[in-house]
Every structure is written in structure tokens, then in C-alpha cells.
PDB file of C-alpha atoms in Angstrom:
ATOM      1  CA  UNK A   1     156.711  96.116 135.000  1.00  0.00           C
ATOM      2  CA  UNK A   2     159.818  98.406 134.752  1.00  0.00           C
ATOM      3  CA  UNK A   3     163.074  96.474 134.998  1.00  0.00           C
ATOM      4  CA  UNK A   4     165.215  99.445 135.270  1.00  0.00           C
ATOM      5  CA  UNK A   5     163.545 101.891 137.512  1.00  0.00           C
ATOM      6  CA  UNK A   6     164.463 105.575 136.893  1.00  0.00           C
ATOM      7  CA  UNK A   7     163.474 108.972 138.236  1.00  0.00           C
ATOM      8  CA  UNK A   8     160.377 110.517 136.596  1.00  0.00           C
ATOM      9  CA  UNK A   9     161.040 112.921 133.921  1.00  0.00           C
ATOM     10  CA  UNK A  10     159.424 115.944 132.318  1.00  0.00           C
ATOM     11  CA  UNK A  11     158.075 118.366 134.752  1.00  0.00           C
ATOM     12  CA  UNK A  12     157.919 115.945 137.758  1.00  0.00           C
ATOM     13  CA  UNK A  13     161.313 116.996 139.178  1.00  0.00           C
ATOM     14  CA  UNK A  14     160.390 120.684 139.111  1.00  0.00           C
ATOM     15  CA  UNK A  15     157.012 120.078 140.655  1.00  0.00           C
ATOM     16  CA  UNK A  16     158.567 118.271 143.553  1.00  0.00           C
ATOM     17  CA  UNK A  17     161.241 120.919 144.033  1.00  0.00           C
ATOM     18  CA  UNK A  18     158.558 123.602 144.063  1.00  0.00           C
ATOM     19  CA  UNK A  19     156.487 121.838 146.443  1.00  0.00           C
ATOM     20  CA  UNK A  20     159.087 120.692 148.752  1.00  0.00           C
ATOM     21  CA  UNK A  21     162.197 122.265 148.088  1.00  0.00           C
ATOM     22  CA  UNK A  22     164.003 118.979 147.415  1.00  0.00           C
ATOM     23  CA  UNK A  23     165.835 118.347 144.193  1.00  0.00           C
ATOM     24  CA  UNK A  24     165.171 114.699 143.570  1.00  0.00           C
ATOM     25  CA  UNK A  25     167.725 114.660 140.733  1.00  0.00           C
ATOM     26  CA  UNK A  26     170.528 115.839 143.095  1.00  0.00           C
ATOM     27  CA  UNK A  27     169.276 113.373 145.932  1.00  0.00           C
ATOM     28  CA  UNK A  28     169.131 110.391 143.579  1.00  0.00           C
ATOM     29  CA  UNK A  29     172.739 111.187 142.435  1.00  0.00           C
ATOM     30  CA  UNK A  30     173.850 111.260 145.978  1.00  0.00           C
ATOM     31  CA  UNK A  31     172.376 107.896 146.774  1.00  0.00           C
ATOM     32  CA  UNK A  32     173.800 106.360 143.603  1.00  0.00           C
ATOM     33  CA  UNK A  33     177.427 107.577 144.427  1.00  0.00           C
ATOM     34  CA  UNK A  34     177.003 106.644 148.100  1.00  0.00           C
ATOM     35  CA  UNK A  35     176.787 109.926 149.657  1.00  0.00           C
ATOM     36  CA  UNK A  36     174.229 110.698 152.340  1.00  0.00           C
ATOM     37  CA  UNK A  37     170.814 111.884 151.023  1.00  0.00           C
ATOM     38  CA  UNK A  38     168.860 114.750 152.458  1.00  0.00           C
ATOM     39  CA  UNK A  39     165.383 113.622 152.986  1.00  0.00           C
ATOM     40  CA  UNK A  40     163.589 116.381 155.110  1.00  0.00           C
ATOM     41  CA  UNK A  41     160.630 118.184 153.480  1.00  0.00           C
ATOM     42  CA  UNK A  42     161.630 121.825 153.731  1.00  0.00           C
ATOM     43  CA  UNK A  43     158.296 123.163 152.792  1.00  0.00           C
ATOM     44  CA  UNK A  44     154.800 121.828 151.632  1.00  0.00           C
ATOM     45  CA  UNK A  45     153.229 123.867 148.805  1.00  0.00           C
ATOM     46  CA  UNK A  46     151.036 123.008 145.956  1.00  0.00           C
ATOM     47  CA  UNK A  47     152.607 122.759 142.549  1.00  0.00           C
ATOM     48  CA  UNK A  48     150.788 122.017 139.310  1.00  0.00           C
ATOM     49  CA  UNK A  49     151.562 121.735 135.651  1.00  0.00           C
ATOM     50  CA  UNK A  50     149.405 121.906 132.478  1.00  0.00           C
ATOM     51  CA  UNK A  51     150.598 120.372 129.269  1.00  0.00           C
ATOM     52  CA  UNK A  52     149.766 122.125 126.020  1.00  0.00           C
ATOM     53  CA  UNK A  53     148.658 120.241 123.018  1.00  0.00           C
ATOM     54  CA  UNK A  54     147.080 121.281 119.832  1.00  0.00           C
ATOM     55  CA  UNK A  55     143.383 120.232 119.178  1.00  0.00           C
ATOM     56  CA  UNK A  56     143.982 119.470 115.436  1.00  0.00           C
ATOM     57  CA  UNK A  57     146.819 118.772 112.950  1.00  0.00           C
ATOM     58  CA  UNK A  58     148.125 121.711 111.011  1.00  0.00           C
ATOM     59  CA  UNK A  59     150.724 124.330 111.113  1.00  0.00           C
ATOM     60  CA  UNK A  60     151.541 126.424 114.313  1.00  0.00           C
ATOM     61  CA  UNK A  61     150.811 129.960 113.088  1.00  0.00           C
ATOM     62  CA  UNK A  62     151.868 131.865 116.243  1.00  0.00           C
ATOM     63  CA  UNK A  63     152.439 131.826 119.856  1.00  0.00           C
ATOM     64  CA  UNK A  64     151.895 135.057 121.761  1.00  0.00           C
ATOM     65  CA  UNK A  65     151.814 136.068 125.427  1.00  0.00           C
ATOM     66  CA  UNK A  66     154.542 133.856 126.690  1.00  0.00           C
ATOM     67  CA  UNK A  67     156.208 136.872 128.564  1.00  0.00           C
ATOM     68  CA  UNK A  68     152.835 137.897 129.964  1.00  0.00           C
ATOM     69  CA  UNK A  69     152.055 134.459 131.142  1.00  0.00           C
ATOM     70  CA  UNK A  70     155.546 133.951 132.688  1.00  0.00           C
ATOM     71  CA  UNK A  71     155.072 137.338 134.604  1.00  0.00           C
ATOM     72  CA  UNK A  72     151.982 136.109 136.584  1.00  0.00           C
ATOM     73  CA  UNK A  73     153.064 135.868 140.242  1.00  0.00           C
ATOM     74  CA  UNK A  74     153.295 132.063 141.167  1.00  0.00           C
ATOM     75  CA  UNK A  75     154.238 130.922 137.730  1.00  0.00           C
ATOM     76  CA  UNK A  76     157.469 128.989 137.774  1.00  0.00           C
ATOM     77  CA  UNK A  77     157.760 128.003 134.086  1.00  0.00           C
ATOM     78  CA  UNK A  78     156.250 128.645 130.821  1.00  0.00           C
ATOM     79  CA  UNK A  79     157.895 126.624 127.874  1.00  0.00           C
ATOM     80  CA  UNK A  80     157.041 125.904 124.290  1.00  0.00           C
ATOM     81  CA  UNK A  81     159.195 123.163 122.597  1.00  0.00           C
ATOM     82  CA  UNK A  82     158.186 124.218 119.050  1.00  0.00           C
ATOM     83  CA  UNK A  83     158.352 127.337 117.044  1.00  0.00           C
ATOM     84  CA  UNK A  84     155.660 128.906 114.773  1.00  0.00           C
ATOM     85  CA  UNK A  85     155.815 127.555 111.251  1.00  0.00           C
ATOM     86  CA  UNK A  86     156.134 123.934 112.482  1.00  0.00           C
ATOM     87  CA  UNK A  87     153.856 121.335 111.078  1.00  0.00           C
ATOM     88  CA  UNK A  88     151.991 119.422 113.768  1.00  0.00           C
ATOM     89  CA  UNK A  89     150.743 116.079 113.458  1.00  0.00           C
ATOM     90  CA  UNK A  90     148.923 114.397 116.422  1.00  0.00           C
ATOM     91  CA  UNK A  91     149.627 110.855 117.357  1.00  0.00           C
ATOM     92  CA  UNK A  92     147.406 110.637 120.318  1.00  0.00           C
ATOM     93  CA  UNK A  93     150.321 110.288 122.856  1.00  0.00           C
ATOM     94  CA  UNK A  94     152.745 112.256 124.775  1.00  0.00           C
ATOM     95  CA  UNK A  95     154.554 113.450 121.570  1.00  0.00           C
ATOM     96  CA  UNK A  96     151.523 115.590 120.992  1.00  0.00           C
ATOM     97  CA  UNK A  97     152.600 117.975 123.681  1.00  0.00           C
ATOM     98  CA  UNK A  98     154.071 121.173 122.579  1.00  0.00           C
ATOM     99  CA  UNK A  99     154.739 122.996 125.785  1.00  0.00           C
ATOM    100  CA  UNK A 100     153.929 123.321 129.527  1.00  0.00           C
ATOM    101  CA  UNK A 101     153.280 125.810 132.198  1.00  0.00           C
ATOM    102  CA  UNK A 102     153.983 125.336 136.023  1.00  0.00           C
ATOM    103  CA  UNK A 103     152.469 127.111 138.921  1.00  0.00           C
ATOM    104  CA  UNK A 104     153.109 126.901 142.691  1.00  0.00           C
ATOM    105  CA  UNK A 105     151.376 128.492 145.579  1.00  0.00           C
ATOM    106  CA  UNK A 106     150.572 127.803 149.321  1.00  0.00           C
ATOM    107  CA  UNK A 107     147.466 125.850 148.523  1.00  0.00           C
ATOM    108  CA  UNK A 108     146.287 123.849 145.463  1.00  0.00           C
ATOM    109  CA  UNK A 109     143.132 125.927 144.711  1.00  0.00           C
ATOM    110  CA  UNK A 110     145.283 129.037 144.344  1.00  0.00           C
ATOM    111  CA  UNK A 111     147.941 127.291 142.277  1.00  0.00           C
ATOM    112  CA  UNK A 112     145.272 126.101 139.937  1.00  0.00           C
ATOM    113  CA  UNK A 113     143.775 129.520 139.741  1.00  0.00           C
ATOM    114  CA  UNK A 114     147.339 130.939 138.929  1.00  0.00           C
ATOM    115  CA  UNK A 115     147.881 128.269 136.308  1.00  0.00           C
ATOM    116  CA  UNK A 116     144.496 129.166 134.577  1.00  0.00           C
ATOM    117  CA  UNK A 117     145.214 132.751 134.613  1.00  0.00           C
ATOM    118  CA  UNK A 118     148.566 132.252 132.952  1.00  0.00           C
ATOM    119  CA  UNK A 119     147.187 129.930 130.237  1.00  0.00           C
ATOM    120  CA  UNK A 120     144.410 132.550 129.380  1.00  0.00           C
ATOM    121  CA  UNK A 121     147.327 135.042 128.542  1.00  0.00           C
ATOM    122  CA  UNK A 122     148.658 132.700 125.969  1.00  0.00           C
ATOM    123  CA  UNK A 123     147.362 133.041 122.552  1.00  0.00           C
ATOM    124  CA  UNK A 124     148.500 130.199 120.098  1.00  0.00           C
ATOM    125  CA  UNK A 125     146.936 129.198 116.879  1.00  0.00           C
ATOM    126  CA  UNK A 126     147.166 126.271 114.599  1.00  0.00           C
ATOM    127  CA  UNK A 127     146.176 126.462 110.941  1.00  0.00           C
ATOM    128  CA  UNK A 128     144.429 123.165 110.190  1.00  0.00           C
ATOM    129  CA  UNK A 129     145.617 121.332 106.971  1.00  0.00           C
ATOM    130  CA  UNK A 130     143.382 122.490 104.250  1.00  0.00           C
ATOM    131  CA  UNK A 131     141.234 124.729 106.331  1.00  0.00           C
ATOM    132  CA  UNK A 132     140.999 128.331 107.820  1.00  0.00           C
ATOM    133  CA  UNK A 133     142.606 129.273 110.986  1.00  0.00           C
ATOM    134  CA  UNK A 134     141.631 127.488 114.310  1.00  0.00           C
ATOM    135  CA  UNK A 135     142.610 128.576 117.700  1.00  0.00           C
ATOM    136  CA  UNK A 136     144.791 126.212 119.669  1.00  0.00           C
ATOM    137  CA  UNK A 137     143.731 127.008 123.156  1.00  0.00           C
TER     138      UNK A 137
END
């Protein structure tokens, strides 16, 4: 049970904004300060996110193709939170996530296809501790 409810974080506000053209952060602030909130859904689209996490501990060797992935029509965001050279130690929780991609389209099947196409354009590699190179995705 959460005693102090809050807005969802990470990619959720962006997914809602893409799907319904509603900025839930702005609407929340309006409600908190006593202003009238806008509730109408202005559009209904599908928006999906994929979080990126390494499949082994090691050093992030490189990230390539971010610009290509971001240029795919329907991609709203491609973000990596780390730079090559960083040491990655997985903990088995959300702190393992090193990036995300968000796609939006008129329907879910198309949004998922756009997301997959974008992911396939990104090449990132983790050099495992004490081993040869291993592909991250």
C-alpha cells in the first residue's frame, strides 16, 4: 500500500501524452493548485515502450545507431542513460535498465512493429567481465 500516492514516472507520462494528447503532469499540477483540469481524451493511439538492459555484467563497449533508430517514423524517443566505457553490474531490478525506446502509432500492432524496427537498428555491446565480447541486444 502506498501512503503518499504519486504520478507514475519514467516513460508512463510520455506514453499517455502520445496516446491521448494529455499531459498528466500538467493536469496533476492544475488539480493540486486548484485550477480546473482538462480531462477530454483528444485522440486514441497506441504507444509502447521497450526498456533496454544488458544480459551480462561487464563494460559497455559501444552504442551505435541511435540516430537511425530515432529517425524511424513513429519513434518518439530513443534514450540511453549511460555512455560507452561504463561498468555495468546487474542487480535484477529496474536499476539494470540503461535506456528506452518509445513508439506511437494508430494501432498497437503497428506501434510494436515500429518499436521492433527501431530496436533492430541499434547495436550496443557489453564486454563481459573476464571474457570476450558479447552482444547486448
